[in-house]
Tab-separated table of C-alpha atoms in Angstrom:
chain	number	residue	atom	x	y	z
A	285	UNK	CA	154.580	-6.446	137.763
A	286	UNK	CA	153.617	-10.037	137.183
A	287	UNK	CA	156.035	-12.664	134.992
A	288	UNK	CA	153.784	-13.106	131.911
A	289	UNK	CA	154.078	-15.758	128.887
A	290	UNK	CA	154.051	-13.507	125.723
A	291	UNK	CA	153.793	-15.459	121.821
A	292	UNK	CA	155.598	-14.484	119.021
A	293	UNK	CA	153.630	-14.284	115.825
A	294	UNK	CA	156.480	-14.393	113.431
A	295	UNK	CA	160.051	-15.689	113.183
A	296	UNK	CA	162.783	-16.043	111.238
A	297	UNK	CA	162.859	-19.833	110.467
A	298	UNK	CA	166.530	-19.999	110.713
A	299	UNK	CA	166.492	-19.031	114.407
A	300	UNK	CA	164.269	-22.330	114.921
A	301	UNK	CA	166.712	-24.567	113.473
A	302	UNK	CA	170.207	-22.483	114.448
A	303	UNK	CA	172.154	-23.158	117.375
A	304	UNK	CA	170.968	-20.416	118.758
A	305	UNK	CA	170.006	-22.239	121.987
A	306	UNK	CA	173.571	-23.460	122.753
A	307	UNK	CA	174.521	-19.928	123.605
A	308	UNK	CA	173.910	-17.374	126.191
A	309	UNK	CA	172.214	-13.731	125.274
A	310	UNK	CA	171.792	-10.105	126.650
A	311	UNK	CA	169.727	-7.577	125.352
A	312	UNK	CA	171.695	-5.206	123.212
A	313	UNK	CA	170.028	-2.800	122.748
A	314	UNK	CA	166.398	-0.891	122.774
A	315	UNK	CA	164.345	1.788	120.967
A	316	UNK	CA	161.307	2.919	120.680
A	317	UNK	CA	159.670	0.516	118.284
A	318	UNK	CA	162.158	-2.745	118.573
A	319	UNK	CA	164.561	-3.862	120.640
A	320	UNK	CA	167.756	-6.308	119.851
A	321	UNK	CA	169.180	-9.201	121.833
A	322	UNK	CA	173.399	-10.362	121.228
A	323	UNK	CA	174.981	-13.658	121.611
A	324	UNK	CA	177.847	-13.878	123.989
A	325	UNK	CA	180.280	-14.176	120.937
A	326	UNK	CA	179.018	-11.151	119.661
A	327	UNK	CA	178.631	-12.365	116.695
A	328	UNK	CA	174.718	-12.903	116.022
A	329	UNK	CA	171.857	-10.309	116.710
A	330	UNK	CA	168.445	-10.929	117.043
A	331	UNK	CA	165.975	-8.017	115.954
A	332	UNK	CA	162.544	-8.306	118.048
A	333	UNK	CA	159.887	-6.116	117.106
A	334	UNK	CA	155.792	-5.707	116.286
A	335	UNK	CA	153.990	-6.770	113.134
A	336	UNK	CA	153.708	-3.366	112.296
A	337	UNK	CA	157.564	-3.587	110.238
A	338	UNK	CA	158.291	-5.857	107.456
A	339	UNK	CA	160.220	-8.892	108.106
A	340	UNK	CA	163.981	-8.617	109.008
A	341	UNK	CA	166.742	-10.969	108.678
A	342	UNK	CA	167.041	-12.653	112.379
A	343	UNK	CA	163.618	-11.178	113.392
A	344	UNK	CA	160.821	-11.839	115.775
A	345	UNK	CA	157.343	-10.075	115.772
A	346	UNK	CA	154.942	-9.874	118.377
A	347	UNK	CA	151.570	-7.728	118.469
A	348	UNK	CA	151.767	-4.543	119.458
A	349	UNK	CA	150.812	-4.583	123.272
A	350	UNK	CA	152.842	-7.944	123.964
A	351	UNK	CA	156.005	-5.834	122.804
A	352	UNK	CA	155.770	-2.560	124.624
A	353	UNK	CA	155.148	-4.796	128.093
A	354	UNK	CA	158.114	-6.586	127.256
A	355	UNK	CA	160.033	-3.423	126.339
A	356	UNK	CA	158.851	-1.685	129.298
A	357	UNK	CA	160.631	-4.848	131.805
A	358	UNK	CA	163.953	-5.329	129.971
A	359	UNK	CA	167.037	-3.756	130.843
A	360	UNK	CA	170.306	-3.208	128.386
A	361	UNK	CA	172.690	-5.879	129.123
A	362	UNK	CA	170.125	-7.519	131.125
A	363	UNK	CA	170.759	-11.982	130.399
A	364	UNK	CA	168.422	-13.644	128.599
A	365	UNK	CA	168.151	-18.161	128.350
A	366	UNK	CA	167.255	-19.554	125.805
A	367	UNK	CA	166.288	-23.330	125.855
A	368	UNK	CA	162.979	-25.239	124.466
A	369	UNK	CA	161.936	-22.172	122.105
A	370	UNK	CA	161.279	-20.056	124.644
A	371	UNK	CA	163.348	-16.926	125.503
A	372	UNK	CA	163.532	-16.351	129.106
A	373	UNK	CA	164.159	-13.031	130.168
A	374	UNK	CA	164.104	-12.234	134.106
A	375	UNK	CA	160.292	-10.598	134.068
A	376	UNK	CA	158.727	-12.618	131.008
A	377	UNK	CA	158.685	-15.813	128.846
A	378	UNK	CA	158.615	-15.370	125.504
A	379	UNK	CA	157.247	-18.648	123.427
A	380	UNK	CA	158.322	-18.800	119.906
A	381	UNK	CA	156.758	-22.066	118.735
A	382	UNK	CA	153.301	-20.356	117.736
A	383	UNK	CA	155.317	-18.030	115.559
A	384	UNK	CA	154.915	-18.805	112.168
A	385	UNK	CA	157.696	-18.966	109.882
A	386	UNK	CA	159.029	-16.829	107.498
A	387	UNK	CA	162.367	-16.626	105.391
A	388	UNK	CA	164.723	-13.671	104.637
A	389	UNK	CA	166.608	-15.714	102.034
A	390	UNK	CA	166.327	-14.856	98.649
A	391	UNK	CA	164.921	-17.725	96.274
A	392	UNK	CA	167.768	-18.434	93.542
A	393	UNK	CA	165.719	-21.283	92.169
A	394	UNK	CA	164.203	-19.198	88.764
A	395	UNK	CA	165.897	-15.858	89.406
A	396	UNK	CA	167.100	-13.884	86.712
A	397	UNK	CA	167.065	-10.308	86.121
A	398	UNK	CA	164.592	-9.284	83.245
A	399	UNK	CA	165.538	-6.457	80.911
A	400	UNK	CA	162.376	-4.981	80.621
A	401	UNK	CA	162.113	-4.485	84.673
A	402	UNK	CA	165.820	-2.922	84.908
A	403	UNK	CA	164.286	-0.266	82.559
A	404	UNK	CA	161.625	0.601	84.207
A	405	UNK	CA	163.198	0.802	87.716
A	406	UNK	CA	166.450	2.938	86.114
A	407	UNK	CA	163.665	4.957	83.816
A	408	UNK	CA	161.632	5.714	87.984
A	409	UNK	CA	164.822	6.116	89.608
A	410	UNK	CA	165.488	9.501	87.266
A	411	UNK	CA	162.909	11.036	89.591
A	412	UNK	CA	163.951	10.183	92.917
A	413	UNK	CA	164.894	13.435	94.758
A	414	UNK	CA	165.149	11.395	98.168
A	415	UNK	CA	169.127	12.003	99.421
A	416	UNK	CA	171.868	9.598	100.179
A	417	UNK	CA	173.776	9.867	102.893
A	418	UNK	CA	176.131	11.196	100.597
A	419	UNK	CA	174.111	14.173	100.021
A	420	UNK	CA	173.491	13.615	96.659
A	421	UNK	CA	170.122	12.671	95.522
A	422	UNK	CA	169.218	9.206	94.110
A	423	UNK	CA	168.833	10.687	90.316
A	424	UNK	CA	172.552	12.488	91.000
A	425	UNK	CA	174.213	9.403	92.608
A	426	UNK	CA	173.160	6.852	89.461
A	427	UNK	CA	174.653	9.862	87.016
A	428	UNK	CA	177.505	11.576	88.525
A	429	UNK	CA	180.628	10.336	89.739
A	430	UNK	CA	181.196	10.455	94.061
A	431	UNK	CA	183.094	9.140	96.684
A	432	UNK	CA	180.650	6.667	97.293
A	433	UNK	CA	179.789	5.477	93.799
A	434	UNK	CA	183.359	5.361	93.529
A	435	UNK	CA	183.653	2.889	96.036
A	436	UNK	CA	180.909	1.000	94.896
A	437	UNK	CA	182.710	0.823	91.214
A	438	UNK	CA	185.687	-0.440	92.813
A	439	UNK	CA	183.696	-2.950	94.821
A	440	UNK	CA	182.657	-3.694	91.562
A	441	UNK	CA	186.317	-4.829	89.860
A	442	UNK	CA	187.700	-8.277	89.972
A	443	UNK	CA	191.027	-6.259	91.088
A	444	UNK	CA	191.531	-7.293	95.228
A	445	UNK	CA	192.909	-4.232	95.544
A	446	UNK	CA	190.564	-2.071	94.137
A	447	UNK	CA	187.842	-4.267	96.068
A	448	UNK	CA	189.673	-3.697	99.611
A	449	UNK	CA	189.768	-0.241	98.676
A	450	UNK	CA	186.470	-0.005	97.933
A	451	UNK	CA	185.527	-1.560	101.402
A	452	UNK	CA	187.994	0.610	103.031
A	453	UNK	CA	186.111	3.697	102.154
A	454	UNK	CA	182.767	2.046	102.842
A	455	UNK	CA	182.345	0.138	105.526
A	456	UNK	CA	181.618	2.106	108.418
A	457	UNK	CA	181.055	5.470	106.801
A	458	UNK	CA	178.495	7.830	107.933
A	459	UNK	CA	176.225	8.390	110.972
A	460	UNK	CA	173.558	6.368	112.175
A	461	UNK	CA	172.880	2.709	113.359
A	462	UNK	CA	173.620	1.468	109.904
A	463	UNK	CA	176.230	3.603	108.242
A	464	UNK	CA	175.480	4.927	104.715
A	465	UNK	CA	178.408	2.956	103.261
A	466	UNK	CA	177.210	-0.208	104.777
A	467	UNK	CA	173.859	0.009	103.768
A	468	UNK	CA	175.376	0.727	100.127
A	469	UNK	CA	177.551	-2.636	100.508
A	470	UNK	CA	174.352	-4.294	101.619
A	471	UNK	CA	172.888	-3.687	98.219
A	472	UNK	CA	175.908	-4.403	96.132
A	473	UNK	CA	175.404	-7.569	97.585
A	474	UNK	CA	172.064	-8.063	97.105
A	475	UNK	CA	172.535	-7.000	93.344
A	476	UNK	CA	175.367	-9.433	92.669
A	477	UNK	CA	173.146	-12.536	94.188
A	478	UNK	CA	170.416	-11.124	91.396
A	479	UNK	CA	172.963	-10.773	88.865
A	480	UNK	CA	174.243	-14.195	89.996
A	481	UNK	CA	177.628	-12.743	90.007
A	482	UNK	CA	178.620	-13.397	93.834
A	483	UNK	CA	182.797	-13.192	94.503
A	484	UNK	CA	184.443	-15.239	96.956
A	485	UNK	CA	187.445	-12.659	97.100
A	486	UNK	CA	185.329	-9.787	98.030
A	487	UNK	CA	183.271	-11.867	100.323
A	488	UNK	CA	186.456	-13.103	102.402
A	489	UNK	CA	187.769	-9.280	102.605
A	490	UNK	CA	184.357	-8.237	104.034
A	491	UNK	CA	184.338	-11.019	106.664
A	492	UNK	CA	187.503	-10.661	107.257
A	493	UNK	CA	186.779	-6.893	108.358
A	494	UNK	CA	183.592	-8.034	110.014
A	495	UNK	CA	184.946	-10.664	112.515
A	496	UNK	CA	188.200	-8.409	113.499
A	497	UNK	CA	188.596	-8.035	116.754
A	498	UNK	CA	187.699	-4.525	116.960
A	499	UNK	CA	184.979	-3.766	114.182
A	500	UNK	CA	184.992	-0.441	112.311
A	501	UNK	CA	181.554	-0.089	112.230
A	502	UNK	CA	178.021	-0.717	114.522
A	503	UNK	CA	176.660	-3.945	116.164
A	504	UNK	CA	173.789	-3.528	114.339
A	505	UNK	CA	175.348	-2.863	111.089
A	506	UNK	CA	177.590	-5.417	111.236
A	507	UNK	CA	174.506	-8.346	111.416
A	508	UNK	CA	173.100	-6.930	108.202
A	509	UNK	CA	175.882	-6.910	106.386
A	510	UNK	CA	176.640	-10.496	107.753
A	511	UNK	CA	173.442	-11.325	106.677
A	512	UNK	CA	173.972	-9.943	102.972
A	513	UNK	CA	176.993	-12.332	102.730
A	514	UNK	CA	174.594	-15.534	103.470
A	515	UNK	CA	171.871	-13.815	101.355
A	516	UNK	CA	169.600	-13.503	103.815
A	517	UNK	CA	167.885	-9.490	103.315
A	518	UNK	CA	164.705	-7.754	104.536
A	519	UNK	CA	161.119	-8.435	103.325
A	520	UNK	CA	161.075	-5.133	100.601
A	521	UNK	CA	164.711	-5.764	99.208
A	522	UNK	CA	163.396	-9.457	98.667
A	523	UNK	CA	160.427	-8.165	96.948
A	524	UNK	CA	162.533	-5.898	95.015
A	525	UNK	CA	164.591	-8.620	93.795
A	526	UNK	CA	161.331	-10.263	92.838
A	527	UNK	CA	160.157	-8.022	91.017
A	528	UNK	CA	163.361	-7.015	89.033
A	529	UNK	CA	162.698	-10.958	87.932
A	530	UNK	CA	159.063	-11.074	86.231
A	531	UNK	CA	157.563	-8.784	83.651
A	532	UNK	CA	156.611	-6.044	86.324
A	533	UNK	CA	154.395	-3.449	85.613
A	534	UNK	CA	155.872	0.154	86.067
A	535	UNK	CA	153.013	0.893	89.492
A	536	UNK	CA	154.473	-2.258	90.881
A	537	UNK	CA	158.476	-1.839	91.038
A	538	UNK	CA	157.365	2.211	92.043
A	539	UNK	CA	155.419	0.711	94.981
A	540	UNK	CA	158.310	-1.288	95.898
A	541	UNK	CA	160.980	0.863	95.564
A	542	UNK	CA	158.752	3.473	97.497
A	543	UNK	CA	158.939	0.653	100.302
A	544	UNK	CA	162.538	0.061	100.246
A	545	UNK	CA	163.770	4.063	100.354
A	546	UNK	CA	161.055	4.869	103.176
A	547	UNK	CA	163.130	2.511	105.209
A	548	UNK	CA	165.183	4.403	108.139
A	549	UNK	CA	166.327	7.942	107.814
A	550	UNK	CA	168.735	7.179	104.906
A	551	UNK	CA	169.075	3.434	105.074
A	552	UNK	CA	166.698	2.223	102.223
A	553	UNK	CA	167.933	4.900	99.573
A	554	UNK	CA	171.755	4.147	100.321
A	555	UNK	CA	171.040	0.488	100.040
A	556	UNK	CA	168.992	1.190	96.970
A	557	UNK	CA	172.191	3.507	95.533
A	558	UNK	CA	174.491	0.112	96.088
A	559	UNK	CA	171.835	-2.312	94.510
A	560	UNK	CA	171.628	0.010	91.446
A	561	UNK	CA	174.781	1.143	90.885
A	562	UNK	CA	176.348	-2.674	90.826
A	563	UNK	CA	173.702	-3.417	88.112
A	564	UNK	CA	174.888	-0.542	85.887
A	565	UNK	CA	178.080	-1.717	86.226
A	566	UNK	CA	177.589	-5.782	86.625
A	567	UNK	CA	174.598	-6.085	84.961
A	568	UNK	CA	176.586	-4.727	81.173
A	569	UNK	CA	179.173	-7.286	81.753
């Protein structure tokens, strides 16, 4: 199989101007539809997919045919350079200065949550039969009390405690690449950067957990979660947040909410359980 030169079409603009050059990479791991590459710290992932997914946090996108040639010639753990914008793996080059930019963090500039939209997201969420991870559907999770919702409440306090707690129960918890409970902690921090009600204590209990020597939950999960704490969040939970902040009509935040939820097996509903459940609780205060 000849070496080929393959373009990206999209990147995250923060991998053009991160140090992500002054470190050596492996690929992670690979699926059907994406594959991810790991810095030798283990402590950044890079998600590399088609233009067929919405923009990720740390992502590049290439079209369809470029991708599954480079999927078919990489190997797990296989060593990757990268130097000049161009990742170098040992059968292709692949050139990320035609990619055009994009950004995964979420504008604070004029953000603030309109009453109106909250009402008509918490009035369409009533009807969502989709299940958590939790087993409890969307409509049962915003009105009854669980484990989960529990944790989220307690995420919720200004009590350290209660927070660490809350985290304990979380983070981790449940099956898949992305754990139920992190996804949920994913959107209780995406709600408090909408509610512009960010903490400092919770975020230096979560780190601390993160960046332990011996994580308690996924590679994978891990980034995302990282991610939330900069504010950096895939293309439909931006849009959501969006939305949430102009006079939205009711077909609009149901489109995007459909978006978010269709997202992984469970991943986009827990996250959506997190995100709404911290504005019932926040967004009163």
């Amino acid at each position: 199989m000849k070496i080929l030169f393959v373009n990206a079409c999209f990147i995250d603009q923060l991998l053009l101007i991160d140090n992500a050059e002054n470190q050596k990479w492996q690929v992670h791991s690979k699926y059907k539809n994406s594959f991810n590459i790991q810095d030798e710290r283990k402590q950044q992932l890079v998600v590399i997919t088609t233009t067929n997914y919405p923009f990720m946090p740390n992502g590049i996108y290439l079209q369809s045919d470029d991708f599954l040639h480079v999927l078919s010639t990489i190997k797990i753990e296989e060593q990757i350079t990268w130097e000049q914008n161009c990742l170098h793996f040992s059968k292709n080059h692949l050139l990320l200065t035609h990619g055009k930019p994009y950004s995964s963090l979420v504008d604070k500039a004029t953000m603030s949550l309109l009453e109106i939209s909250q009402k008509k997201i918490f009035s369409y969420s009533k009807s969502l039969i989709k299940e958590t991870g939790s087993h409890y559907s969307l409509a049962q999770f915003l009105k009854e009390t669980n484990p989960f919702k529990e944790a989220i409440v307690a995420l919720c306090s200004e009590n350290q405690l209660k927070q660490k707690l809350g985290l304990d129960f979380l983070i981790g918890r449940g099956m898949g690449l992305t754990p139920s409970g992190d996804d949920m902690i994913v959107g209780h921090l995406a709600a408090r950067i909408l509610l512009d009600k960010e903490c400092s204590r919770l975020t230096e209990l979560l780190l601390t957990e993160l960046l332990a020597e011996q994580s308690v939950t996924t590679d994978i999960s891990k980034h995302y979660l990282l991610c939330g704490l900069s504010g950096r969040f895939s293309e439909p939970v931006l849009k959501l947040i969006e939305a949430l902040t102009t006079n939205s009509t009711e077909e609009k935040i149901e489109k995007i909410v459909k978006t978010v939820i269709s997202v992984g097996h469970t991943s986009g509903v827990d996250l959506l359980a997190g995100f709404l459940t911290t504005i019932q609780i926040l967004g009163t205060k």
